[in-house]
Short mmCIF file of C-alpha atoms in Angstrom, two decimals:
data_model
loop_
_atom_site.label_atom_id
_atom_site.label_comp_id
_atom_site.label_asym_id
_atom_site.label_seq_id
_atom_site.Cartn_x
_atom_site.Cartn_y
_atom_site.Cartn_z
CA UNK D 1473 60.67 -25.75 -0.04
CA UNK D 1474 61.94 -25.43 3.61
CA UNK D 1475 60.15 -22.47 3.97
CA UNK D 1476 57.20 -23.58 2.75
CA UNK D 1477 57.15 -26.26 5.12
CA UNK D 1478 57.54 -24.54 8.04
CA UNK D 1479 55.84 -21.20 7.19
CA UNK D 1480 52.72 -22.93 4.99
CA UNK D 1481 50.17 -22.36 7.40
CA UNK D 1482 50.73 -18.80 7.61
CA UNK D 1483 50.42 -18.07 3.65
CA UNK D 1484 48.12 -20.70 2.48
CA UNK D 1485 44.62 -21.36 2.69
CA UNK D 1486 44.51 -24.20 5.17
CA UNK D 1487 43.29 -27.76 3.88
CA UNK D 1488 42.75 -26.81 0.53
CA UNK D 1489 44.73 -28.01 -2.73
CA UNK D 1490 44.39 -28.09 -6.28
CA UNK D 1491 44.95 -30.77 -8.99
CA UNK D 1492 45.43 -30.42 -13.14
CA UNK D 1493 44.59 -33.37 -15.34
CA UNK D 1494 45.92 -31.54 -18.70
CA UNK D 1495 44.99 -34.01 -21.36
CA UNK D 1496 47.55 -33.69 -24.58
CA UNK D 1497 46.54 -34.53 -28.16
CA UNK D 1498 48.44 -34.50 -31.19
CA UNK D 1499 48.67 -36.66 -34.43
CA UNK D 1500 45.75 -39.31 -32.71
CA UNK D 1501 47.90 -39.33 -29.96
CA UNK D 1502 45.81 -38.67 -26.52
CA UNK D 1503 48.53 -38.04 -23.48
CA UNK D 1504 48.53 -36.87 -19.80
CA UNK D 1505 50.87 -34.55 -18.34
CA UNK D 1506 52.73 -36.30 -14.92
CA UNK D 1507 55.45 -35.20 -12.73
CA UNK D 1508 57.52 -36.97 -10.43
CA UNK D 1509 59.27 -35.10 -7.47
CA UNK D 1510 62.54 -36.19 -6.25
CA UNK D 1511 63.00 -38.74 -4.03
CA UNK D 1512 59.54 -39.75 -4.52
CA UNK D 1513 58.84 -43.32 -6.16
CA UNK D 1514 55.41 -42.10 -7.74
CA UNK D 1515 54.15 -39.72 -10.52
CA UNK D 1516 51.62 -37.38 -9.57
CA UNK D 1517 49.70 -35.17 -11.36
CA UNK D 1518 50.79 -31.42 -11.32
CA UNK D 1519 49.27 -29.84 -8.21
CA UNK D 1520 49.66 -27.58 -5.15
CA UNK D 1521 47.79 -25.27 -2.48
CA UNK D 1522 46.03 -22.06 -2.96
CA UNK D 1523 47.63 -18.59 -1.54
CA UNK D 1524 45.29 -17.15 1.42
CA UNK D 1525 45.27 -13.60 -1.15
CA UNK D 1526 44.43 -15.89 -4.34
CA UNK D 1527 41.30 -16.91 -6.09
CA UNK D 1528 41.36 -20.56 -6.11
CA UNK D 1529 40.40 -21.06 -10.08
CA UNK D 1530 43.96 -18.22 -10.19
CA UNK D 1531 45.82 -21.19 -8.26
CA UNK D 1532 45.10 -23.77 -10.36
CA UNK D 1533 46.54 -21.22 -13.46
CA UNK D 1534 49.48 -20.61 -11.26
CA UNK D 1535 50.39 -24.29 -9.66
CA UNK D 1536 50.08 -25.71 -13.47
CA UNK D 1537 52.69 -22.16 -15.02
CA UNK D 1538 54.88 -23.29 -11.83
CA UNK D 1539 55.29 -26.90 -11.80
CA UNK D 1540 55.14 -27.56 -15.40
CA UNK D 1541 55.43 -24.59 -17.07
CA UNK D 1542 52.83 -24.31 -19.18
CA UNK D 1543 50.49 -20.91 -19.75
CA UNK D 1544 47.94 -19.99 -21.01
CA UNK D 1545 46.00 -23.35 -20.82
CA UNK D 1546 42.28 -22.85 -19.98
CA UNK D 1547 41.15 -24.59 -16.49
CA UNK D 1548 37.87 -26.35 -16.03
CA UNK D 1549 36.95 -26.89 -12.63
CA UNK D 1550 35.53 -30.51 -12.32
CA UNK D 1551 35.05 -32.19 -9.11
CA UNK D 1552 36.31 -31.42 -5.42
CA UNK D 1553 37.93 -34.31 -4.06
CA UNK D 1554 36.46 -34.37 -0.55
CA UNK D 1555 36.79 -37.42 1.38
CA UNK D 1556 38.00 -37.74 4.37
CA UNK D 1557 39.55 -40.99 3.50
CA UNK D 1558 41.86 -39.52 0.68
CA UNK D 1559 44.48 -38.07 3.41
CA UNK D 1560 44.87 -41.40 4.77
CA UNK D 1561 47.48 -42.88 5.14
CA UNK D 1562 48.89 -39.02 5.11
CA UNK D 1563 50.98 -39.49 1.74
CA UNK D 1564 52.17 -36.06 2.23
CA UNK D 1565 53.55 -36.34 5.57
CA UNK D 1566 54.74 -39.81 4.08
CA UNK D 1567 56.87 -38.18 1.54
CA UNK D 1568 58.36 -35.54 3.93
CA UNK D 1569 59.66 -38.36 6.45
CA UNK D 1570 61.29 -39.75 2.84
CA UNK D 1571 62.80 -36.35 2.22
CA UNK D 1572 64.28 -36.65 5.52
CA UNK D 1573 61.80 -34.37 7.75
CA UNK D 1574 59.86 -35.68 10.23
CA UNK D 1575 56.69 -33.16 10.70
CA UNK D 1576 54.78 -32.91 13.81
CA UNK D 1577 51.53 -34.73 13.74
CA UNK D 1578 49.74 -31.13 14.23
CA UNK D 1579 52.30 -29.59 11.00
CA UNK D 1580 49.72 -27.68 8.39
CA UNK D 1581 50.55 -30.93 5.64
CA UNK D 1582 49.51 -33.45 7.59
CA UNK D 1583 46.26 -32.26 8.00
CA UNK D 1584 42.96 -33.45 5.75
CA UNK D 1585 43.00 -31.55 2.32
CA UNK D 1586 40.69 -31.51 -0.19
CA UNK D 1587 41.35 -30.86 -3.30
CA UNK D 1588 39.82 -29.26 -6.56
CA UNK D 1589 40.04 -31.02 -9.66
CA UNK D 1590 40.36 -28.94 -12.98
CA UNK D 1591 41.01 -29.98 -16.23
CA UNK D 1592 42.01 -29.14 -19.78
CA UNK D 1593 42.94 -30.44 -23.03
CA UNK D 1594 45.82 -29.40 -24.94
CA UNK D 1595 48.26 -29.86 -28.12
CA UNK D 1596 50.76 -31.30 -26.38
CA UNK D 1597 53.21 -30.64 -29.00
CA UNK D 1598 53.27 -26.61 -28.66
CA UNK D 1599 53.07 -27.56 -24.60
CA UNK D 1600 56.61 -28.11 -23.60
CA UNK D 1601 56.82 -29.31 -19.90
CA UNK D 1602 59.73 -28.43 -17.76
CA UNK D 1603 59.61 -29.89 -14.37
CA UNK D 1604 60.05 -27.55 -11.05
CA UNK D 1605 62.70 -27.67 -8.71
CA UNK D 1606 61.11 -29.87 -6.41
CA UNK D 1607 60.13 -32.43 -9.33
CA UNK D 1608 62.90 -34.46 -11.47
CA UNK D 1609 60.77 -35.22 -14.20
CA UNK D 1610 57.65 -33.56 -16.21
CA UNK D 1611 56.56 -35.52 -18.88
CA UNK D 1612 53.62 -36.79 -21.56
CA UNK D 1613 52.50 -40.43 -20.79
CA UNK D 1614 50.39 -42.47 -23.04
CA UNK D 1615 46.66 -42.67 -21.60
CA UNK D 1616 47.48 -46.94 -21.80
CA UNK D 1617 50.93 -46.73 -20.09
CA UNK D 1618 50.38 -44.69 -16.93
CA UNK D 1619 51.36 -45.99 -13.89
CA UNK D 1620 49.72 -46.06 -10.36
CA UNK D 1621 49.96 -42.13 -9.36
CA UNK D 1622 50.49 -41.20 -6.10
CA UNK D 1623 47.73 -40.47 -3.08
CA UNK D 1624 44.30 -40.35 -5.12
CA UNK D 1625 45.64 -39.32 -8.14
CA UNK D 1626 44.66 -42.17 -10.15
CA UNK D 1627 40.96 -41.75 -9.40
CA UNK D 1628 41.12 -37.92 -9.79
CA UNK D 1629 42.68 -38.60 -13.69
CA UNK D 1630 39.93 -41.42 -14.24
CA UNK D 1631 37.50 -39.17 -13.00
CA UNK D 1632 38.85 -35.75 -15.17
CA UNK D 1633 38.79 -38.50 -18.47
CA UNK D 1634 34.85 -39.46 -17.99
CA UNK D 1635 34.59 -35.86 -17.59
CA UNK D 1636 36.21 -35.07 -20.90
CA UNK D 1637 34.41 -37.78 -22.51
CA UNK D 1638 31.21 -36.98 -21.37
CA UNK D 1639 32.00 -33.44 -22.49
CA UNK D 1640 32.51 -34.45 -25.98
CA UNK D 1641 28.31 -34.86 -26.18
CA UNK D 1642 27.68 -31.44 -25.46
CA UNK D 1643 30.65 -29.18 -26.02
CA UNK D 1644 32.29 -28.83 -29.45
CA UNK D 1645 36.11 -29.56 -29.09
CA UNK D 1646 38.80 -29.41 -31.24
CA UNK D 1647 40.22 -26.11 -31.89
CA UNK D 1648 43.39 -25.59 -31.11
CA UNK D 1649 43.86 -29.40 -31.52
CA UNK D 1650 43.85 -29.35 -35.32
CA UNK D 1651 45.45 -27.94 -37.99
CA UNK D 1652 42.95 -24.97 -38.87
CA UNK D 1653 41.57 -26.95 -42.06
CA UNK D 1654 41.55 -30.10 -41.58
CA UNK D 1655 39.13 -33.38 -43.05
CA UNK D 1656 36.13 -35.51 -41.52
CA UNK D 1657 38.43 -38.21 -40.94
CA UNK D 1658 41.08 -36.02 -39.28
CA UNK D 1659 38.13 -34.69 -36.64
CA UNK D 1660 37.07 -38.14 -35.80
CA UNK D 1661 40.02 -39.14 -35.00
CA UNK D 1662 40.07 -37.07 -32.17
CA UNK D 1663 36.78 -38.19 -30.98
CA UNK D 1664 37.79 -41.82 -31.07
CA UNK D 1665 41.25 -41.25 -29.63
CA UNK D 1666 39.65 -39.55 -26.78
CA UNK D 1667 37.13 -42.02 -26.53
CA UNK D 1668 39.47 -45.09 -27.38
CA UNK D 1669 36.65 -46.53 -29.92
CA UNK D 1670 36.10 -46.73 -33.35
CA UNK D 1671 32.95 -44.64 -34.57
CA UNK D 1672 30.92 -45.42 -37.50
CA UNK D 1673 32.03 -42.78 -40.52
CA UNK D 1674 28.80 -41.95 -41.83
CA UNK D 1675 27.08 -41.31 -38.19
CA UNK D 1676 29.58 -39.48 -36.82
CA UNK D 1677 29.30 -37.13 -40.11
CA UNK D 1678 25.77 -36.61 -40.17
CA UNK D 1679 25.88 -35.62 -36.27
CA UNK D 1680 28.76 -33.33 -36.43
CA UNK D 1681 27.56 -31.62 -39.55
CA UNK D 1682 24.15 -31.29 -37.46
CA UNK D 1683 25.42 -28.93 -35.04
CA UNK D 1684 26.19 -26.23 -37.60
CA UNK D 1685 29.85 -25.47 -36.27
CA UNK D 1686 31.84 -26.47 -39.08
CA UNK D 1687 32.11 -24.59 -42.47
CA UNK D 1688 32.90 -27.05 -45.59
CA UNK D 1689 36.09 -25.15 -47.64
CA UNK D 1690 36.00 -24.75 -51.67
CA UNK D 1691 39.61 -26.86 -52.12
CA UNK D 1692 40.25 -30.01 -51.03
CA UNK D 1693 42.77 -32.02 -49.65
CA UNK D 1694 45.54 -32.29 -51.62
CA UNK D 1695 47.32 -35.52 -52.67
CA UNK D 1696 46.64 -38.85 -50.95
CA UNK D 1697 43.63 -40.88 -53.01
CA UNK D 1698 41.66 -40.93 -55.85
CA UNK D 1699 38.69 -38.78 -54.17
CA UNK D 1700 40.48 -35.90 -52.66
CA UNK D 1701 38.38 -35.11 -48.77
CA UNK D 1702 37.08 -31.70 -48.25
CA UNK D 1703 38.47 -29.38 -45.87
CA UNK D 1704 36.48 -28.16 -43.16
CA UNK D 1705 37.32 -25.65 -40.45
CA UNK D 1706 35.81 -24.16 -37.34
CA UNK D 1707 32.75 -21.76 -37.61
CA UNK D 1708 34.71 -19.50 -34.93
CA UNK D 1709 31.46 -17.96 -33.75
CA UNK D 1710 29.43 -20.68 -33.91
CA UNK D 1711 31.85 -22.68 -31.89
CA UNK D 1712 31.92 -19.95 -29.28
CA UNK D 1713 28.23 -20.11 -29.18
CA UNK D 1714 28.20 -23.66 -28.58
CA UNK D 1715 30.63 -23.88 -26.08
CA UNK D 1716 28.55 -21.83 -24.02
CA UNK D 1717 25.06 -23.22 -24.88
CA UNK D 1718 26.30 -26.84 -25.35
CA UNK D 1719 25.99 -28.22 -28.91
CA UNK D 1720 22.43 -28.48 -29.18
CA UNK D 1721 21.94 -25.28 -28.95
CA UNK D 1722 19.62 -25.26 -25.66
CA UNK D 1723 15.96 -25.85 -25.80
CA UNK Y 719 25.23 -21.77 18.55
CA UNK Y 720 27.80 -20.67 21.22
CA UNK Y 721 29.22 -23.89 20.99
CA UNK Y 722 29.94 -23.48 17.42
CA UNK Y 723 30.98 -20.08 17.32
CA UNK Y 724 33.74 -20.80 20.78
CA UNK Y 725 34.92 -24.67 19.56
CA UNK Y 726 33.84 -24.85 15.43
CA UNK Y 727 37.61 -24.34 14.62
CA UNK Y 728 38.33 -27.97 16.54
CA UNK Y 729 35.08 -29.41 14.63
CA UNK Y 730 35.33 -27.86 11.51
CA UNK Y 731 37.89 -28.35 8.47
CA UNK Y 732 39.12 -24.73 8.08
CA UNK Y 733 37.67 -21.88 5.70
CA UNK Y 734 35.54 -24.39 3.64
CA UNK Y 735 31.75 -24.03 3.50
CA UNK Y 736 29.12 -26.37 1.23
CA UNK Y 737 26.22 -24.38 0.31
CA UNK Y 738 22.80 -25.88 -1.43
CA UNK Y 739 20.24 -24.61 -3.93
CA UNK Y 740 17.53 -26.88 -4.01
CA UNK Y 741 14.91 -26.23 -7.01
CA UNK Y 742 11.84 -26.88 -6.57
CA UNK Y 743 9.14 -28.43 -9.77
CA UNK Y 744 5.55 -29.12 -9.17
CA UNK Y 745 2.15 -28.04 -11.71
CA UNK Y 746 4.52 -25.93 -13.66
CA UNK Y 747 5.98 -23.64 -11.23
CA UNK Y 748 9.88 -23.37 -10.38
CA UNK Y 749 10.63 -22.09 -7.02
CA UNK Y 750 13.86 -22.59 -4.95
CA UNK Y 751 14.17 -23.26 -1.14
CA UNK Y 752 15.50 -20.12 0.83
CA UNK Y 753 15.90 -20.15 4.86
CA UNK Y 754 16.48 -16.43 6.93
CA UNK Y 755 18.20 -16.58 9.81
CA UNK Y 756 17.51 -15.11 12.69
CA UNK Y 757 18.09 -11.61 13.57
CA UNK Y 758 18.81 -11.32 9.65
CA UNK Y 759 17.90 -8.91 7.30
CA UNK Y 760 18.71 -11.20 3.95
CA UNK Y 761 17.35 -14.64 3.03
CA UNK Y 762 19.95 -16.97 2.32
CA UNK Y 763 21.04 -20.46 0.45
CA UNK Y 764 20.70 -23.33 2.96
CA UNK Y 765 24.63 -24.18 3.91
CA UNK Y 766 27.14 -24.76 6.35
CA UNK Y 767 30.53 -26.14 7.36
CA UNK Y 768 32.32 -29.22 6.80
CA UNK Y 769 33.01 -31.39 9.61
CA UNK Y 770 36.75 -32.29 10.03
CA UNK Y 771 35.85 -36.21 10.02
CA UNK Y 772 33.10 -35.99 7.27
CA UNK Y 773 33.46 -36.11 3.24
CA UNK Y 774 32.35 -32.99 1.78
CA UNK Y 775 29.12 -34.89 -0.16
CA UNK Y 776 27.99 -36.53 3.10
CA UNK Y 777 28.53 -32.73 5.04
CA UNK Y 778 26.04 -31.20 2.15
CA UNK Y 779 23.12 -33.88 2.57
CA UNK Y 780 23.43 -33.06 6.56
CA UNK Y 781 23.70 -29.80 6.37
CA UNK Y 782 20.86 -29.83 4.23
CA UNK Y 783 19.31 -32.26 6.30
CA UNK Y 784 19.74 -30.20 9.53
CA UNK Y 785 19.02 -26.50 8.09
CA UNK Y 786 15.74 -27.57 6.26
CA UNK Y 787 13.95 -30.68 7.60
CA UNK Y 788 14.67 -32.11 3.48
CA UNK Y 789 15.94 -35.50 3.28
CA UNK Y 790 17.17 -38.26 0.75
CA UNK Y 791 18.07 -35.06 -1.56
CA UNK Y 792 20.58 -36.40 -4.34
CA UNK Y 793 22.91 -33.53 -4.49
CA UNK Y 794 25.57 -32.55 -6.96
CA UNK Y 795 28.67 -30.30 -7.29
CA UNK Y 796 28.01 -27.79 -9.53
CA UNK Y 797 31.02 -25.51 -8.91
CA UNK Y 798 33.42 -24.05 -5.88
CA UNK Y 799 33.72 -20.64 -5.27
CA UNK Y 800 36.70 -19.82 -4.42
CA UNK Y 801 37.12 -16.15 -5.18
CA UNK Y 802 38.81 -14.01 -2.22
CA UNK Y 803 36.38 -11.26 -3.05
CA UNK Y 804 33.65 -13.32 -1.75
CA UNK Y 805 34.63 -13.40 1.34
CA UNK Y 806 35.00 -9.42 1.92
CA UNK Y 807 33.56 -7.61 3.50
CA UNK Y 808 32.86 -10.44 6.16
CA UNK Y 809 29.53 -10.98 6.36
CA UNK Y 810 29.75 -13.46 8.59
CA UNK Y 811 31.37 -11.94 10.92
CA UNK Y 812 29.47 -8.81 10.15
CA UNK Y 813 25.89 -11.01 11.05
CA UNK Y 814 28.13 -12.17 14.29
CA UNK Y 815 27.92 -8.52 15.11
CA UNK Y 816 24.53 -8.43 14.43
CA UNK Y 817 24.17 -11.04 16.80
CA UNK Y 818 25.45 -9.33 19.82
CA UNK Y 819 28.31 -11.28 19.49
CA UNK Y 820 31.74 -9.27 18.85
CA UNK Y 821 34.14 -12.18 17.09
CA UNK Y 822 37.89 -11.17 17.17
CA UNK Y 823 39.52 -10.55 14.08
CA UNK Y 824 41.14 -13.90 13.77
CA UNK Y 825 38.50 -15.82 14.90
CA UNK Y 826 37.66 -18.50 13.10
CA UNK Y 827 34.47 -17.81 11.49
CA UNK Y 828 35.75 -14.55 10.13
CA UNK Y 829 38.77 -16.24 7.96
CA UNK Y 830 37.97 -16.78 4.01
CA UNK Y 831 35.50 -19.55 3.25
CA UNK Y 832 35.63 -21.18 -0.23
CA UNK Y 833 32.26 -22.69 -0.29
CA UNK Y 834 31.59 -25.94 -2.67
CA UNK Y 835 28.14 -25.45 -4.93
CA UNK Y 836 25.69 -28.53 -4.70
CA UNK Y 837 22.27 -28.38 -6.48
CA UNK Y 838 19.02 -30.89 -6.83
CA UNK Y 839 15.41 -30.57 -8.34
CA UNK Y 840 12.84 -31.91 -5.95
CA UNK Y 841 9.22 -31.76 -6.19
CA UNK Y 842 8.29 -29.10 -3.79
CA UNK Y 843 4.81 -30.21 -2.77
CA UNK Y 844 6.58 -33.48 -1.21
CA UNK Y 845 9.55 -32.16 -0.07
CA UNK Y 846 7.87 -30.04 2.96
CA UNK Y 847 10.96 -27.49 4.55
CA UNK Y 848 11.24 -26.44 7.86
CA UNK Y 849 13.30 -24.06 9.43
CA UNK Y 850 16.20 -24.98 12.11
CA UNK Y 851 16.19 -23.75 15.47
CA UNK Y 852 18.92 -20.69 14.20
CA UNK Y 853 16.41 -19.61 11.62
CA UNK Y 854 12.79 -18.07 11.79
CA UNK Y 855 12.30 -18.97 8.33
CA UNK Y 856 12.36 -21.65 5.33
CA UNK Y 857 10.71 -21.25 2.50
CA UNK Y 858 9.79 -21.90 -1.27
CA UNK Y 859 10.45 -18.79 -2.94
CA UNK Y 860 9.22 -18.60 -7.00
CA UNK Y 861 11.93 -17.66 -8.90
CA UNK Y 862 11.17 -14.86 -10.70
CA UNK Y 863 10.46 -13.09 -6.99
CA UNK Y 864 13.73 -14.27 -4.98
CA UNK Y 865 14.92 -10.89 -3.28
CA UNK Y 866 18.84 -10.30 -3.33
CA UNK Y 867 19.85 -12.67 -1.18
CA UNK Y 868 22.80 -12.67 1.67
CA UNK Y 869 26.47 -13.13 1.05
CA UNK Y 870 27.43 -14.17 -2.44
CA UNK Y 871 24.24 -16.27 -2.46
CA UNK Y 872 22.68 -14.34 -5.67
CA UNK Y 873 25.34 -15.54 -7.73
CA UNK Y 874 25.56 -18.73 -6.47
CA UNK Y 875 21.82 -19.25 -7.11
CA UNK Y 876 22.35 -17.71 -10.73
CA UNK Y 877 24.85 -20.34 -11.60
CA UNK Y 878 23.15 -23.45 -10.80
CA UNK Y 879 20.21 -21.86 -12.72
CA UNK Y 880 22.74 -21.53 -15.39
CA UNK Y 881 24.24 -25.34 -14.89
CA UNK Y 882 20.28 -27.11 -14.42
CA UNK Y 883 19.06 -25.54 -17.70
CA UNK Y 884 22.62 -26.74 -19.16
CA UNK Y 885 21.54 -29.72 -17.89
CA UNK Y 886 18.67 -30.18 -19.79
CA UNK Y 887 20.68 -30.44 -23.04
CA UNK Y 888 22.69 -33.78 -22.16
CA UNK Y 889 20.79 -35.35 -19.48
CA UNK Y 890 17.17 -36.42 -18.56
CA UNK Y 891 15.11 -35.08 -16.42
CA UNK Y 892 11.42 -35.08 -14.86
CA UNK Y 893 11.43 -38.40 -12.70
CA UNK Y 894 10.02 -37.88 -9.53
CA UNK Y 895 8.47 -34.56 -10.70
CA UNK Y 896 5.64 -35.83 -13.04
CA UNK Y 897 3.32 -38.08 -12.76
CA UNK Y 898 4.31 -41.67 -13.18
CA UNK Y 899 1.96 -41.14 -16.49
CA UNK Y 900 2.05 -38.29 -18.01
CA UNK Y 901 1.44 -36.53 -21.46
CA UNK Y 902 3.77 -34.89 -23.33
CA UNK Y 903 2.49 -31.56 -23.35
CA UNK Y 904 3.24 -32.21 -19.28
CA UNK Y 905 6.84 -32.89 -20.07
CA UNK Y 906 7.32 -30.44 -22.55
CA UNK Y 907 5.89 -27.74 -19.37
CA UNK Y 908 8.40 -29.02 -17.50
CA UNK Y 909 11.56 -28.31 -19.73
CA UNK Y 910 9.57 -24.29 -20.71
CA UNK Y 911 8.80 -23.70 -16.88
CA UNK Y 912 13.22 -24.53 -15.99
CA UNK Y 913 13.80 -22.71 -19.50
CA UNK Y 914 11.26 -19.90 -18.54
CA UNK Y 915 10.53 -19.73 -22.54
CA UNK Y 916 8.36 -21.50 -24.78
CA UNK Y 917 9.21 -24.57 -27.22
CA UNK Y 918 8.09 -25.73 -30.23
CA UNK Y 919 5.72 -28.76 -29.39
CA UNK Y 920 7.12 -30.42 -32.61
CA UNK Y 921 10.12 -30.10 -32.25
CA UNK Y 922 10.31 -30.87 -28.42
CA UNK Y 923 8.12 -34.15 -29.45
CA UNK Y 924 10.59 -34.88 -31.90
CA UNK Y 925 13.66 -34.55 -29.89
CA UNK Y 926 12.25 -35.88 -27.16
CA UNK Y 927 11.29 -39.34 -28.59
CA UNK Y 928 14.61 -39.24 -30.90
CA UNK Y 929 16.18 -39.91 -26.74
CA UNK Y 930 14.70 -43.12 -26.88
CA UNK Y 931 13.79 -42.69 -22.32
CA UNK Y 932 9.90 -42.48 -23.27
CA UNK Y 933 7.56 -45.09 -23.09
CA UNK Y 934 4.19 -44.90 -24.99
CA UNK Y 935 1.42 -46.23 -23.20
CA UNK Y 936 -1.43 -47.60 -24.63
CA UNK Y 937 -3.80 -45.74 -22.41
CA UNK Y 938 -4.58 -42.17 -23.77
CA UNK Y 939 -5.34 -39.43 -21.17
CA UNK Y 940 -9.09 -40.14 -20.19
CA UNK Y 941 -11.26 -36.38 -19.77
CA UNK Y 942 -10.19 -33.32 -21.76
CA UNK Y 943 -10.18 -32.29 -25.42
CA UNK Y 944 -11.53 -34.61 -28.04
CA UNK Y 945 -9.13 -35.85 -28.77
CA UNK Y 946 -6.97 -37.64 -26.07
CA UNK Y 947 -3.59 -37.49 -25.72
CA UNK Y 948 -1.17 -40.32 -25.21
CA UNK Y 949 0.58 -40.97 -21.86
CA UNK Y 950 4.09 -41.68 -21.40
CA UNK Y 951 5.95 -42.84 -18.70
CA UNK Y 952 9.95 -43.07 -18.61
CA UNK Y 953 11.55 -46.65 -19.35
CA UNK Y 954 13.63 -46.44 -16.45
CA UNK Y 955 16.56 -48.28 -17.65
CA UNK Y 956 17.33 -46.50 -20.74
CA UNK Y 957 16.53 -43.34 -18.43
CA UNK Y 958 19.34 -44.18 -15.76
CA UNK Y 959 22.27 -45.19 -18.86
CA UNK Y 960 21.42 -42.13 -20.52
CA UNK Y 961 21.78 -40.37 -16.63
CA UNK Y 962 25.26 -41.88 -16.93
CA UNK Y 963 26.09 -41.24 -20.54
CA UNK Y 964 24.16 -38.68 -21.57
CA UNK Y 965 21.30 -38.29 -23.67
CA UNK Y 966 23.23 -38.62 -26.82
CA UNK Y 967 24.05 -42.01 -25.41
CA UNK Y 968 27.93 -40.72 -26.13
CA UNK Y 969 29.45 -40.98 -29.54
#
């Protein structure tokens, strides 16, 4: 950390950060992940600055593997955070005078940063966090119980959630997030956690059978009420397809 | 120009540039705006630097404002690139050279420069470019003819092509760009001239209406075929939500 503060400017591109919004869902349970460093009174959202040698899409990979430990989670880049206003007060210098530094006004962190937003959406039960050495806590917070986050980190997670939830119109989403069969009343719970609404059963059907990315199994669920559900899973390719066309399949 | 070159690292905010691809709609041609500096070989995306007391939005409007004579432009982010290959070899150092200017190898200009991605659709015939006083040239190009262009300014262009036909499959389009009345055959050119392909006219009626942005008229289309075709016109409120939320009107 010491070194990084003092020898910053000479590895890092200068003004530039990057922030994660990694959005955990599990059993109708939507979650963000949120660290808190020591001797800081805030949670933040995992984040960090880009390497002069490194791609800055790489940094966002590596920041998220280092701070949290999570891999493997796939990135979307979603807004860059460019106002001038957002490094003042200069939080970061803030929290170095509170870790007992006190930076020159001219130091690399105290300058303006922007910062790129990405986001992704994970299970968060096969994502176990482990906080870095700078951080004493890493952890899944309820969407409805997060706190104020430090500098603009608030905005940056309501602005990565309209994202998401915008997304949900055009992208298909879900895999990875359910079990690989699972029922019509299973996937729209997802959609309505994320959303935080109900959804009207027979609508949301109709639509979701529309875009011709789910296949309809031969068994059904098993146990549970009179009229067993049928089991649907992912059309892999079809997914894939949509996910890079968007859902209605273009023009 | 000197100015720039000798003092832009105390004006600037370091190794960040904001580049713009502005497309172009009018009578069913698609062109985008390209300028060529002088003493250059390549045409180029209209861009610049970030001023160190300016939010990155506000520095692409000026910049576009200043580089091409085209105002009140509402801009987006379409995507940073932030890849360390795109900044070597250093063509702008290289077109320093060029110049008959010989920058030193840590000069300013020649450090990597991540460059934020905005991108608009203007009607070209009203939106009348001229060149600034470091470029002989600005121009409409038509797509389909745009020569490879400086930098990483090809790919750049490709993407927001790729992110404005995306477009077309969650949000509205065609305000400003057709007539206040139009028919639908008119709209329907619009979306196949972006798309460069042909749609079905049913269909595209069909899901075009299903949006619920149109307006029927009672007017037909005076003149033409024998039978005249209706005019439409957008109902401006339900076009602006489904801006916001998306043409699905969300979930």
């Amino acid at each position: 950390m010491d070194d990084i503060l003092q020898n910053g400017h000479k590895l890092l591109h200068p003004g530039l950060s990057v922030d994660c919004v990694i959005f955990g869902f599990h059993g109708n349970q939507l979650k963000v992940l949120l660290l808190r460093m020591k001797h800081a009174a805030q949670w933040a959202l995992p984040g960090g600055f880009v390497r002069k040698e490194e791609d800055v899409d790489d940094a966002a990979v590596r920041v998220l593997q280092s701070r949290t430990g999570l891999e493997d989670v796939f990135l979307r880049q979603f807004y860059l955070f460019g106002e001038v206003a957002r490094s003042e007060p200069n939080l970061n210098g803030e929290m170095m005078v509170r870790q007992g530094k006190a930076p020159d006004q001219d130091h690399w962190l105290r300058q303006r940063f922007v910062s790129m937003g990405y986001y992704a959406l994970v299970d968060f039960q096969t994502a176990v966090p482990r906080p870095d050495p700078i951080s004493d806590a890493c952890a899944w917070w309820d969407l409805q119980q997060v706190p104020v986050l430090a500098l603009d980190h608030s905005q940056i997670l309501a602005k990565a959630l309209e994202t998401l939830r915008r997304q949900l119109t055009y992208q298909p989403i879900g895999y990875n997030l359910l079990p690989e069969k699972f029922t019509m009343p299973e996937l729209q719970k997802l959609y309505e956690t994320i959303l935080n609404k109900a959804l009207d059963r027979r609508n949301f059907q109709r639509k979701m059978l529309g875009y011709g990315i789910l296949k309809r199994l031969e068994e059904r669920k098993s146990g549970g009420a009179h009229k067993a559900p049928y089991l649907y899973s992912f059309d892999k390719e079809r997914y894939q397809l949509a996910l890079q066309d968007g859902l209605q399949q273009g023009w």
